[in-house]
Short mmCIF file of C-alpha atoms and ligand atoms in Angstrom, two decimals:
data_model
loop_
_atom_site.label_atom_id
_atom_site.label_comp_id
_atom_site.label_asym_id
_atom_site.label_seq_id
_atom_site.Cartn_x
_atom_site.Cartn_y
_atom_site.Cartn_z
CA UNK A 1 -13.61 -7.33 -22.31
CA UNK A 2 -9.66 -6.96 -21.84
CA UNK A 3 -8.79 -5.58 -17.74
CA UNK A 4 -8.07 -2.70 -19.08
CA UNK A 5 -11.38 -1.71 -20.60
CA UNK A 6 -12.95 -3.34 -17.62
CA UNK A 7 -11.28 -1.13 -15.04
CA UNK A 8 -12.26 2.27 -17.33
CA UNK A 9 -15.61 0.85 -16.80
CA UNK A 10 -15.46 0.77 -13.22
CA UNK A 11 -15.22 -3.11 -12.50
CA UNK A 12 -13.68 -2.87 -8.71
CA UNK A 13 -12.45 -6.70 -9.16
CA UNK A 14 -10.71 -5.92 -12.45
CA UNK A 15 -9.14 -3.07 -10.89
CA UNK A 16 -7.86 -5.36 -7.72
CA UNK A 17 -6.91 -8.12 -10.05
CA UNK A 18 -4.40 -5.20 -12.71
CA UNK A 19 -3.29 -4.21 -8.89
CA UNK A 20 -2.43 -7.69 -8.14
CA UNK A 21 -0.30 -8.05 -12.09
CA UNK A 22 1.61 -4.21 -11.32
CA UNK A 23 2.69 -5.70 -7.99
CA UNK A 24 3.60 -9.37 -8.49
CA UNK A 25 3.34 -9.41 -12.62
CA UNK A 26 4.69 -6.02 -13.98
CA UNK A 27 5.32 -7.50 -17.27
CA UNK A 28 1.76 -8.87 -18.04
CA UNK A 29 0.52 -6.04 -16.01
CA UNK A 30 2.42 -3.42 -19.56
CA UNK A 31 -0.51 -3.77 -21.82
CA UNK A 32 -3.21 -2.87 -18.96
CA UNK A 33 -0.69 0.24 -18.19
CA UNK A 34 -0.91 1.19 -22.14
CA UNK A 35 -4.51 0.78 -22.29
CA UNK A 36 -5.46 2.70 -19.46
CA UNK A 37 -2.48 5.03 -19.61
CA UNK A 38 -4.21 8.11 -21.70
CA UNK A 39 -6.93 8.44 -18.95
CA UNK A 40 -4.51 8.82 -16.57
CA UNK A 41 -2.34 11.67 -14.74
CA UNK A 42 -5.85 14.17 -13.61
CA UNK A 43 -6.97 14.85 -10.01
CA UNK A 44 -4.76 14.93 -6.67
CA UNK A 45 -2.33 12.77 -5.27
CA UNK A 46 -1.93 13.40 -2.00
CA UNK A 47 1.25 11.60 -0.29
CA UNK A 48 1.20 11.63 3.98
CA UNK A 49 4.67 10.89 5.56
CA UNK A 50 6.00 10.86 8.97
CA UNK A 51 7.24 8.62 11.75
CA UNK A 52 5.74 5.24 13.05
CA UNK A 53 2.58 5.81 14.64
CA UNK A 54 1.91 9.56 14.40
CA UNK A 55 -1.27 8.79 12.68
CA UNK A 56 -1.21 9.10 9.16
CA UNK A 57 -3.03 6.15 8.80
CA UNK A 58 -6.21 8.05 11.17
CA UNK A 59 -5.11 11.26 8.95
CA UNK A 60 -5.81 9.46 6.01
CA UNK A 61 -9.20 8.34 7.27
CA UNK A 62 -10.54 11.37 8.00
CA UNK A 63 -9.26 12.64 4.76
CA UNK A 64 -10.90 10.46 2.82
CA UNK A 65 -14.84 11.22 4.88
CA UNK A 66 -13.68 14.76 4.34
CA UNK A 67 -13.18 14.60 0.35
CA UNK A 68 -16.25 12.47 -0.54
CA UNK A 69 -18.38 14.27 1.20
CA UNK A 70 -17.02 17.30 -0.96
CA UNK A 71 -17.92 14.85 -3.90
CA UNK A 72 -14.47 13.54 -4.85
CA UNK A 73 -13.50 9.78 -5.79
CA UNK A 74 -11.22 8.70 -2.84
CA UNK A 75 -8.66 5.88 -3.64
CA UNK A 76 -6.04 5.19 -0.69
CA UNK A 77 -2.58 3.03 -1.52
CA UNK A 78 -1.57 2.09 1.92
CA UNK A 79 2.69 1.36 2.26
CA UNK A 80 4.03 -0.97 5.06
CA UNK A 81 7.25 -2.19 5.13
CA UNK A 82 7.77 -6.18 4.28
CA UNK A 83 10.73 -8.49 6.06
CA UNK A 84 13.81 -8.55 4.84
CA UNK A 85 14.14 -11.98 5.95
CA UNK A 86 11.02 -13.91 5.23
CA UNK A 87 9.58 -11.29 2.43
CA UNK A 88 6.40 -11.18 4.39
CA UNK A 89 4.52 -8.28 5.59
CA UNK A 90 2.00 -7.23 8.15
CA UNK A 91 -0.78 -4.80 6.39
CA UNK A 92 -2.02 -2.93 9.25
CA UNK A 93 -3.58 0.25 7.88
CA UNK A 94 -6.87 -0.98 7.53
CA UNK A 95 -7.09 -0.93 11.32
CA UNK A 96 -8.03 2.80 11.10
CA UNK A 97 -10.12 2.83 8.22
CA UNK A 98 -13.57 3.43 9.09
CA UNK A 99 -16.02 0.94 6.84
CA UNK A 100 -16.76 3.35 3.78
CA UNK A 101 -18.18 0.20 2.01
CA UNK A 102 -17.23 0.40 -2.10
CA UNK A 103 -17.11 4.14 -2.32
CA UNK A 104 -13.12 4.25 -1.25
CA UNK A 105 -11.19 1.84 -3.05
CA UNK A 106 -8.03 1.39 -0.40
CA UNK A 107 -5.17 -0.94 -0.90
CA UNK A 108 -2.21 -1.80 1.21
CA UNK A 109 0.88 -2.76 -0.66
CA UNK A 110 3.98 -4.24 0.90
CA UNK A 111 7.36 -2.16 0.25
CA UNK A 112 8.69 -5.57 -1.04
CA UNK A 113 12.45 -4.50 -0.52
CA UNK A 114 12.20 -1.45 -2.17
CA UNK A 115 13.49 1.32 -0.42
CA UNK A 116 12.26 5.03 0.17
CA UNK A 117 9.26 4.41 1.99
CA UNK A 118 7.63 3.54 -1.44
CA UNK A 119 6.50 0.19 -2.87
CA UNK A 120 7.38 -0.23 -6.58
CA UNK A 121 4.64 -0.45 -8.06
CA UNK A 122 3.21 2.49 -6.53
CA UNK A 123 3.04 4.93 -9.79
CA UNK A 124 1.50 1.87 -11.86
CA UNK A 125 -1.02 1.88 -8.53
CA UNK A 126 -1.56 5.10 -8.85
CA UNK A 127 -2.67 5.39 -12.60
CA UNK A 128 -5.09 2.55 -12.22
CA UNK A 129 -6.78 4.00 -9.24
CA UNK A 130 -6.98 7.20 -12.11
CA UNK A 131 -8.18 4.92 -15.10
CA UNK A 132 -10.94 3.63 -12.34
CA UNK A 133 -11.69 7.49 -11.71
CA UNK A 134 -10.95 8.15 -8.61
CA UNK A 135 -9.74 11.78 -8.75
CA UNK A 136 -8.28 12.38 -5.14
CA UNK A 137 -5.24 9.28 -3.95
CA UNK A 138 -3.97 9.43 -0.49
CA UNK A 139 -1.03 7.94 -0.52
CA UNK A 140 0.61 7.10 3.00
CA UNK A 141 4.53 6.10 2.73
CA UNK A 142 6.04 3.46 5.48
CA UNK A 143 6.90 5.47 8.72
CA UNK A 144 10.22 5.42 8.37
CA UNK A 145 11.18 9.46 9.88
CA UNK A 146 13.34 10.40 7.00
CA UNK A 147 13.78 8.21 4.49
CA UNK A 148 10.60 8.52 2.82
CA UNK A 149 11.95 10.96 0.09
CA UNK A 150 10.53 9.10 -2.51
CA UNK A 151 6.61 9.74 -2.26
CA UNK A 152 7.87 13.42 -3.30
CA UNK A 153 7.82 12.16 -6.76
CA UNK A 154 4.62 11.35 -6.84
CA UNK A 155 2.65 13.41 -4.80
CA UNK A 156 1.26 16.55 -5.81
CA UNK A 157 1.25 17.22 -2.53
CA UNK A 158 3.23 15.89 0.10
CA UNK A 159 2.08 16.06 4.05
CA UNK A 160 4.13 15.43 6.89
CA UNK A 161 2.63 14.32 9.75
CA UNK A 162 4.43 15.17 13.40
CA UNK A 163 3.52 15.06 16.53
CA UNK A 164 4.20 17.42 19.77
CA UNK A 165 6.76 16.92 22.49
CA UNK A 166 9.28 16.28 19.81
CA UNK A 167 11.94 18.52 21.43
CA UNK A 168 15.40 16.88 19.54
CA UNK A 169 13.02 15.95 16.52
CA UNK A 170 14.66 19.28 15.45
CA UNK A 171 16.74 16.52 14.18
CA UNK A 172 14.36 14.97 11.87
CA UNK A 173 13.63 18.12 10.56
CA UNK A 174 16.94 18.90 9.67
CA UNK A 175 17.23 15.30 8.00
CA UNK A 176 15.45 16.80 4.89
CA UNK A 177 12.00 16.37 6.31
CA UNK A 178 11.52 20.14 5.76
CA UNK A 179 12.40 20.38 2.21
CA UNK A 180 9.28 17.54 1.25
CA UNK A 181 6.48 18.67 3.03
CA UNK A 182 4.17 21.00 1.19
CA UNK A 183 1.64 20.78 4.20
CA UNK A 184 2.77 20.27 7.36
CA UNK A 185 0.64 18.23 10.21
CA UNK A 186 1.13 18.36 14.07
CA UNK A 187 -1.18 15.54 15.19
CA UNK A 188 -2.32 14.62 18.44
CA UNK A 189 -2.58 18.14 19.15
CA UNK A 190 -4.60 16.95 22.23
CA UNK A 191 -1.29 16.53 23.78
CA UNK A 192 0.76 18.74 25.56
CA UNK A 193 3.37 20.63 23.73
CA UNK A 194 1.62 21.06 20.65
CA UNK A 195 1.58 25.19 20.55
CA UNK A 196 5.41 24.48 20.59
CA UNK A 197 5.98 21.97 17.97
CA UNK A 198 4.05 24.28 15.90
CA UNK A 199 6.12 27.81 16.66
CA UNK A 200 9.54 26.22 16.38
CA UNK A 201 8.04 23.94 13.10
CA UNK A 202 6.90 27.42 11.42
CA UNK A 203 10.34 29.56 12.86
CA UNK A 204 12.30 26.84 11.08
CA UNK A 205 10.33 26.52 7.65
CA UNK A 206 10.98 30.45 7.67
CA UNK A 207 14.67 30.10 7.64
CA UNK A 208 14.02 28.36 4.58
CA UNK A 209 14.38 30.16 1.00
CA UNK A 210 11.33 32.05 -0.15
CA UNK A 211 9.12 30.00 -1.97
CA UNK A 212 5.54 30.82 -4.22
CA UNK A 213 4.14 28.24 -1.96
CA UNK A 214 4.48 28.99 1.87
CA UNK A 215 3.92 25.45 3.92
CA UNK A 216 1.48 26.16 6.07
CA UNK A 217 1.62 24.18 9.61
CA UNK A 218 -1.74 23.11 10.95
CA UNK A 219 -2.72 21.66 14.20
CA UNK A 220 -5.12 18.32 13.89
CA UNK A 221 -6.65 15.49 16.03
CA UNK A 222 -7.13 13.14 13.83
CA UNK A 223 -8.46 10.56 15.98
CA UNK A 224 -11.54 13.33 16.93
CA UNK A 225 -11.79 14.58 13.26
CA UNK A 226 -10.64 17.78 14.47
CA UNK A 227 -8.74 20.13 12.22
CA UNK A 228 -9.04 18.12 9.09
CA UNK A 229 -11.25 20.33 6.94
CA UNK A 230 -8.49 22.62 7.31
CA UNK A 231 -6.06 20.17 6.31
CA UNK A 232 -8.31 19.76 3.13
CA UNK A 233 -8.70 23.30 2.12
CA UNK A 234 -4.50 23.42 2.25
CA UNK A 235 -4.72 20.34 -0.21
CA UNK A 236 -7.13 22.06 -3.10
CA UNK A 237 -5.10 25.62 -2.06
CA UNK A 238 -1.95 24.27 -3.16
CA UNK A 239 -3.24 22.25 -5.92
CA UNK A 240 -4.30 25.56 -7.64
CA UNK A 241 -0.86 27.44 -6.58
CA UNK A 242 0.68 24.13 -8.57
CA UNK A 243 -1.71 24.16 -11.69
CA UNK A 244 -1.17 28.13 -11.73
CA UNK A 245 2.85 27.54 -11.40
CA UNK A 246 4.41 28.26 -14.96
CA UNK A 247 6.67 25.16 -14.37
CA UNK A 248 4.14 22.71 -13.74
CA UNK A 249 4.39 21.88 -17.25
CA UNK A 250 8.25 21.29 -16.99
CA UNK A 251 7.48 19.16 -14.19
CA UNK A 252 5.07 16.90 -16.20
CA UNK A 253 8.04 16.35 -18.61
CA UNK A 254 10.50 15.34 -15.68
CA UNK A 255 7.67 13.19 -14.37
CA UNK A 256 7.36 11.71 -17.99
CA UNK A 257 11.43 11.81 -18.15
CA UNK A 258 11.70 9.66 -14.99
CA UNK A 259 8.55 6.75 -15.85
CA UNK A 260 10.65 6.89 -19.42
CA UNK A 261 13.97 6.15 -17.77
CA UNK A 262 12.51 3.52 -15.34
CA UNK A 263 10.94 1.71 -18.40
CA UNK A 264 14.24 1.71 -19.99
CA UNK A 265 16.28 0.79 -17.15
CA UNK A 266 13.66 -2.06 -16.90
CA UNK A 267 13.57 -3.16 -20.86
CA UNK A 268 17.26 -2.96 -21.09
CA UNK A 269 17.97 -5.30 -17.81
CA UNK A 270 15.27 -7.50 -18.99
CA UNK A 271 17.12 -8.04 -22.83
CA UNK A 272 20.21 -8.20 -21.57
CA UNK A 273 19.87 -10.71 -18.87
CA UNK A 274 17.77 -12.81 -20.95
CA UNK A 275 20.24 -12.97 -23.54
CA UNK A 276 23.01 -14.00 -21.02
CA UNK A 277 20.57 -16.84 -19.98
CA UNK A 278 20.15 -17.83 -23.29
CA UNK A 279 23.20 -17.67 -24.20
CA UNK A 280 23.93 -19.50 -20.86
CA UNK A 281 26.80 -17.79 -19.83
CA UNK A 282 24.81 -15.65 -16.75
CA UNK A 283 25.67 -18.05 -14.09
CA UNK A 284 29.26 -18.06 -14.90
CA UNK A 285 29.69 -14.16 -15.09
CA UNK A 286 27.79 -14.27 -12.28
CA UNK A 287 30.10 -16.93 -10.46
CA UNK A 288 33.36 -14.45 -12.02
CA UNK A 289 32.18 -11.28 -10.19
CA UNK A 290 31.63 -12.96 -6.52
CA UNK A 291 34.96 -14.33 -6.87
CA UNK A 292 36.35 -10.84 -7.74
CA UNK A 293 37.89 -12.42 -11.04
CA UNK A 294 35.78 -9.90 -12.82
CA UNK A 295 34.10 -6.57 -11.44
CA UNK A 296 30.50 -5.62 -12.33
CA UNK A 297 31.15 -2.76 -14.22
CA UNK A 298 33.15 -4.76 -16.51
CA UNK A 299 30.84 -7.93 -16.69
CA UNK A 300 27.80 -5.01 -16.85
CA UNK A 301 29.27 -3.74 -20.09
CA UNK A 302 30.42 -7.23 -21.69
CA UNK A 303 27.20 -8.80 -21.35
CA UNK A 304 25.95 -5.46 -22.76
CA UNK A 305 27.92 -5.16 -25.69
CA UNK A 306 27.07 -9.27 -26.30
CA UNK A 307 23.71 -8.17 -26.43
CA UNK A 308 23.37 -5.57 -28.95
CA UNK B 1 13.43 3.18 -8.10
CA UNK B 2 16.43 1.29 -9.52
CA UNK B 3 16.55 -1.11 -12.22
CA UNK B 4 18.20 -3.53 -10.41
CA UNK B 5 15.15 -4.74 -8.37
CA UNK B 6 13.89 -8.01 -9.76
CA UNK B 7 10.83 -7.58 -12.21
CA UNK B 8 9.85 -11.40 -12.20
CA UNK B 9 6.90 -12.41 -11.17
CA UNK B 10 6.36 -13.50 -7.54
CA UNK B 11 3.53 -13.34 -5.76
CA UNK B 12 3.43 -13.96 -2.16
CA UNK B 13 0.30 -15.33 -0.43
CA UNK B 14 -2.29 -12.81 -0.03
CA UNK B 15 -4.04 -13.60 3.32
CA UNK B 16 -6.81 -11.31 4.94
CA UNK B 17 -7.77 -11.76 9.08
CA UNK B 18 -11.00 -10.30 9.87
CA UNK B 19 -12.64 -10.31 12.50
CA UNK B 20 -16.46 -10.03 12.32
CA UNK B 21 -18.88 -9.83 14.77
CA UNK B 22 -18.72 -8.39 18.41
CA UNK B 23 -16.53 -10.23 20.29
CA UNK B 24 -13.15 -7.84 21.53
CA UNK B 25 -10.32 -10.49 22.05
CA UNK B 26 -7.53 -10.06 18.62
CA UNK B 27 -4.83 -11.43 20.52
CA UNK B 28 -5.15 -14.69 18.63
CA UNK B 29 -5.69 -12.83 15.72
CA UNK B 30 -2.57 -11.17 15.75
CA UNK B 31 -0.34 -14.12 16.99
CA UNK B 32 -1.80 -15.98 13.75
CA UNK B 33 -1.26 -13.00 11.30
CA UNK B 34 2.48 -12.79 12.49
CA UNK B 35 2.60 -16.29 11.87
CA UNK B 36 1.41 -16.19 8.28
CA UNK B 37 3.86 -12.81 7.63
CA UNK B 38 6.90 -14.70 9.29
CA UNK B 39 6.25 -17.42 6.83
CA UNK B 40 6.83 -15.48 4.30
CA UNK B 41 2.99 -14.06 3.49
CA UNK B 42 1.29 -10.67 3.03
CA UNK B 43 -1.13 -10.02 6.22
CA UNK B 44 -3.95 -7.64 5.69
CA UNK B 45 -4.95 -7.55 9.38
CA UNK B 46 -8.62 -5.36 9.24
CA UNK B 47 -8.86 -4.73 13.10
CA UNK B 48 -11.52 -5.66 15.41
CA UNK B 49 -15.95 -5.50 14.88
CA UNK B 50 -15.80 -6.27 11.13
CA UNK B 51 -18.98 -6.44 9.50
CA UNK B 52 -19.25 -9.47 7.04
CA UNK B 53 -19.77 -6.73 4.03
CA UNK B 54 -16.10 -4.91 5.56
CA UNK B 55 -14.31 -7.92 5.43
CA UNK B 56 -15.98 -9.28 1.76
CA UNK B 57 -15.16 -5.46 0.42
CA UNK B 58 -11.63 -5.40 1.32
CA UNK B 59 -11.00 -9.24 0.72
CA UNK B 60 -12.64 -7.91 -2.92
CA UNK B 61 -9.74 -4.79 -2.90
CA UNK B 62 -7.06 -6.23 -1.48
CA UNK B 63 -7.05 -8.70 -3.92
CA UNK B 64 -6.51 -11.56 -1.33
CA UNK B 65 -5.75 -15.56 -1.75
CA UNK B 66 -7.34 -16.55 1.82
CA UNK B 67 -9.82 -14.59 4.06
CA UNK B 68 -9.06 -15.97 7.75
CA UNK B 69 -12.53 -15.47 10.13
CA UNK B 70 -11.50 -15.44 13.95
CA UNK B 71 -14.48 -15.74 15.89
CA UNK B 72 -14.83 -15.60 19.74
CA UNK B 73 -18.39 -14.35 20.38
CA UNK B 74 -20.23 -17.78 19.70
CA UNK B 75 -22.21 -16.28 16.30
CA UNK B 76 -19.62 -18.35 13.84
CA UNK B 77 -23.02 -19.90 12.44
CA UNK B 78 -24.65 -16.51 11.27
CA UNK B 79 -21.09 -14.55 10.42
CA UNK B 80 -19.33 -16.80 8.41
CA UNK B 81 -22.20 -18.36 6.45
CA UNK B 82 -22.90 -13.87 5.60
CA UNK B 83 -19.71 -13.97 4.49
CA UNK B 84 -19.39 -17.27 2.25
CA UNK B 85 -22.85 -16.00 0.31
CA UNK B 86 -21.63 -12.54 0.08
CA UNK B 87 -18.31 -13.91 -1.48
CA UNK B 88 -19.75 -16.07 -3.62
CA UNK B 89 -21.89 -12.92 -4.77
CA UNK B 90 -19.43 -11.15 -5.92
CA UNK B 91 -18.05 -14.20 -7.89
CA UNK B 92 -15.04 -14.60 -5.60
CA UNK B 93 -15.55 -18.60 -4.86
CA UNK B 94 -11.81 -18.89 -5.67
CA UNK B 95 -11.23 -17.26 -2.44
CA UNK B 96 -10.62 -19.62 0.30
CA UNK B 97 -12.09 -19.36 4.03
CA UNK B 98 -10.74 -20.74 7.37
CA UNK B 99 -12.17 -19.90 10.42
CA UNK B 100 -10.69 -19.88 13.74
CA UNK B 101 -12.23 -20.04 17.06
CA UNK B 102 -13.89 -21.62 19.48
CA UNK B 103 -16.01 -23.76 17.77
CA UNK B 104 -18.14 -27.23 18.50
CA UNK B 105 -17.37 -29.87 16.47
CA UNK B 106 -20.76 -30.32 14.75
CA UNK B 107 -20.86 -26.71 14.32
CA UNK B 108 -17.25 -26.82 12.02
CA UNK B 109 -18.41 -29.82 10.08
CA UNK B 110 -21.63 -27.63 9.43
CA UNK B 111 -19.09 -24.95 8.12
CA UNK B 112 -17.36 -27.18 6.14
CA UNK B 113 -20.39 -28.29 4.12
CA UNK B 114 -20.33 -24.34 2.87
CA UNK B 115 -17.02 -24.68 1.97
CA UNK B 116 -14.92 -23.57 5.05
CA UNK B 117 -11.49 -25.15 4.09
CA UNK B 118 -10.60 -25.52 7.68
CA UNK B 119 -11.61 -25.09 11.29
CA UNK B 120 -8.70 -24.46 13.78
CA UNK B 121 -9.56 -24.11 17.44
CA UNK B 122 -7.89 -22.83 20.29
CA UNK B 123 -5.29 -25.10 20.72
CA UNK B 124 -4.12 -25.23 16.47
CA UNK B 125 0.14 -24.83 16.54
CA UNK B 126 0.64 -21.94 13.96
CA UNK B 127 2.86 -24.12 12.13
CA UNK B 128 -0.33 -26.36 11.69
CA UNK B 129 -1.68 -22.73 10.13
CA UNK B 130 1.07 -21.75 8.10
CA UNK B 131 1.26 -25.27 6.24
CA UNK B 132 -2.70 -25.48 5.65
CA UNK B 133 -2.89 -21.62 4.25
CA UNK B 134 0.38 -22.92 1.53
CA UNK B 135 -1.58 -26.09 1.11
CA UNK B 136 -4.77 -24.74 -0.38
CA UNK B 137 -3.53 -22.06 -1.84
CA UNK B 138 -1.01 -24.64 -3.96
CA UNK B 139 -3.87 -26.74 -4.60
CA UNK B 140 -6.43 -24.13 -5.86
N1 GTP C 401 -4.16 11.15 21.16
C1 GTP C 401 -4.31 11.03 19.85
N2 GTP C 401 -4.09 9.84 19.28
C2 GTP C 401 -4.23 9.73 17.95
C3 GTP C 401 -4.62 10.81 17.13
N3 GTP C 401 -4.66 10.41 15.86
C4 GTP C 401 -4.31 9.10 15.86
N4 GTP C 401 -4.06 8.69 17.12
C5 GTP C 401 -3.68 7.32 17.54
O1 GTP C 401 -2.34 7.06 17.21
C6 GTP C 401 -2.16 5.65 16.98
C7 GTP C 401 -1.44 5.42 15.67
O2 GTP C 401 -2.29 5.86 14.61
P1 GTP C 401 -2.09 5.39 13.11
O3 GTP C 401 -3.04 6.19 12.29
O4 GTP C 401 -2.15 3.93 13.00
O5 GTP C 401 -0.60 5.88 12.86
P2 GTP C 401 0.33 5.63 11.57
O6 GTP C 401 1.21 6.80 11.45
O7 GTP C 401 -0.50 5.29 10.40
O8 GTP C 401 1.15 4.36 12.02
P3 GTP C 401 2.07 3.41 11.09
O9 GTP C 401 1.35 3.16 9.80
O10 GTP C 401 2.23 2.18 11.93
O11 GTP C 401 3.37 4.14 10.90
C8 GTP C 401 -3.53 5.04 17.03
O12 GTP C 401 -3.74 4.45 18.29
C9 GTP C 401 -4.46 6.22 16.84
O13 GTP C 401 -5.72 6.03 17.42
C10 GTP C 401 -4.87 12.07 17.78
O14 GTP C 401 -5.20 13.09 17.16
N5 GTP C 401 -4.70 12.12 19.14
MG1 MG C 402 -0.47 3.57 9.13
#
């Protein structure tokens, strides 16, 4: 049977091993993509942001207890970030997990350099977690604080996770953390200063423009597994505000428009640098542009042109 | 996502640290899954009271090259001999064991007949680690 059709059939070792190719392999992993691809793109993706240690990771957790025992299929894609130095990485976000046995499928992926809080692979993660049928992904982004834009493209819906006693995190929020969250969190609500956090988190969203979708800011304790059926009603709420929006069907096509574009970027890069090898003038193009003899743009568009 | 990231295949060493059983003491864990990470690797560290089904599940989803066993608590004869059969169950042989710990000698050569790669007690420099975890993962 090829990986594809094993994953569709629900073979968890398959689906670890097409994980493994879309991470380390991506080109061998393109004809498990294509076969799996049509069952892909149904359920939830849930992305949770925020700062180092707020809890997402806890958040997560009890998310996941929460939505099985409403009878979803729970997958989890874990981000941490990996050295810039050595390339390695420390996966810690199992730590928090509770032992679910087989029923959540969770994997921890190193950023690998990429930037945004994201790994790359994650949207070819995410459709094989779909092809397995697991209808409800938690996704939780590096804590980074503001940088973590990215996991807006491919969430449905996008949590931020704070905690109280913030005071000048008024700055985060003004670093664009408002603008991604569809749900916001205060965690730790246990500790002091959490009725604050909350009134100046809700005063600001207001300032906001009018939206069809209001973010709503709920109080948790994750650790406890306090608040978090809340947290999962907000999820299915906005998920029908989103599948009721008239433009959720233009925002399938710019989802489509940017997988198409990465694809391309990819292909083209690929050919063209290939070419160059073959043709074995890379190095020395290469060697012309870090001597400034030649600028990329320039060597960018000759290589190009040699390609066609 | 840019297309300038390289697409060629590299994968780093995959390397999970469990630890089973119910002794409380990760401290050597964690100075050994920094080592591994500094080296270059990816750590899946799984935290502390690991059941041998846990760490065989997420060894199974994580996809990993090595599963590294620390044990403290004196039960490395019932723990990591669970988690060898339980491997091998679900047809993940190619997935390598050390243990670590404080173990007697006859007990580790006992461990190495199942097919622990490698015993490293108290005393084992990281570096002595690090090269053994490239080393069988090269060889496999
Ligand atoms: N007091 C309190 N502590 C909590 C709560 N939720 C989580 N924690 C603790 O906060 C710490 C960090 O939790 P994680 O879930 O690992 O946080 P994270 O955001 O995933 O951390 P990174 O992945 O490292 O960015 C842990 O010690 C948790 O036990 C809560 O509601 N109250
Ligand atoms: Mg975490």
């Amino acid at each position: 049977m090829s990986m594809g059709k094993s994953i569709l059939a629900g073979d968890r070792r398959a689906l670890a091993r097409a994980l493994t190719l879309v991470e380390s392999e991506p080109r061998a992993a393109d004809e498990i993509i294509a076969e799996v691809y049509p069952h892909t793109g149904h359920g939830i993706v849930v992305g949770v942001t925020g700062a180092p240690g707020v809890g997402k990771s806890t958040l997560v957790d009890k998310l996941a207890g929460q939505f099985l025992a409403r009878g979803r299929k729970v997958g989890i894609l874990a981000v941490d970030p990996s050295s810039p130095f050595t390339g390695g990485a420390l996966l810690g976000d199992r730590v928090r997990m509770e032992g679910r046995g087989s029923e959540v499928f969770m994997r921890s992926l190193a950023s690998r350099g990429h930037l945004g809080g994201l790994a790359r692979a994650t949207p070819r993660a995410i459709q094989l977690l779909q092809a397995f049928g697991k209808d409800l992904i938690l996704l939780e982004t590096v804590g980074a604080g503001q940088s973590e834009v990215d996991v807006m493209g491919f969430a449905d819906t996008t949590i931020v996770v704070v905690v109280p006693g913030l005071g000048d995190d008024v700055q985060a929020f003004k670093a664009g953390i408002l603008e991604i969250g569809d749900i916001f969190v205060v965690n730790k609500s246990d500790r002091p200063g959490a009725d604050q956090t909350m009134r100046e988190l809700r005063q600001m969203l207001h300032m906001g423009p009018a939206r069809t979708w209001q973010p709503p800011v709920l109080a948790a304790q994750a650790q406890q597994d306090i608040g978090i059926a809340e947290i999962a009603d907000a999820i299915l709420r906005h998920s029908e505000v989103r599948l009721s929006d008239p433009e959720q069907s233009a925002r399938r096509v710019q989802e489509a428009e940017r997988l198409v574009r990465d694809a391309l970027a990819d292909q083209l890069v690929q050919r063209v640098v290939a070419r160059s090898k073959a043709e074995g003038n890379w190095q020395e193009v290469l060697a012309a542009v870090a001597e400034r003899r030649l600028d990329p743009v320039r060597a960018a568009r000759a290589l190009h042109a040699e390609a066609e | 996502m840019t297309a300038t990231e390289d697409r060629e295949g590299t994968r780093p060493i995959r390397v999970l640290i469990g630890k089973p059983g119910l002794d409380g003491h990760d401290r050597g864990a964690k100075v050994v899954a920094r080592a591994l990470r500094d080296a270059g690797m990816e750590v899946i560290y799984t935290g502390l009271h690991q059941t041998p089904e846990e760490i065989v599940e997420a060894a199974l989803q994580e996809d990993v090259d090595v599963v590294g066993l620390s044990i403290l608590s004196g039960a490395h004869l019932t723990l990591v001999p669970a988690v060898v059969d339980l491997l091998r169950l679900q047809h993940m042989d190619d997935v390598k064991v050390v243990v670590g710990g404080i173990i007697p000698e006859e007990d580790a050569e006992a461990l190495r007949k199942l097919g622990v790669r490698a015993v490293f007690g108290p005393g084992t420099e990281t570096d002595e680690i690090v090269r053994f975890t490239r080393e069988c993962v090269k060889r496999a």
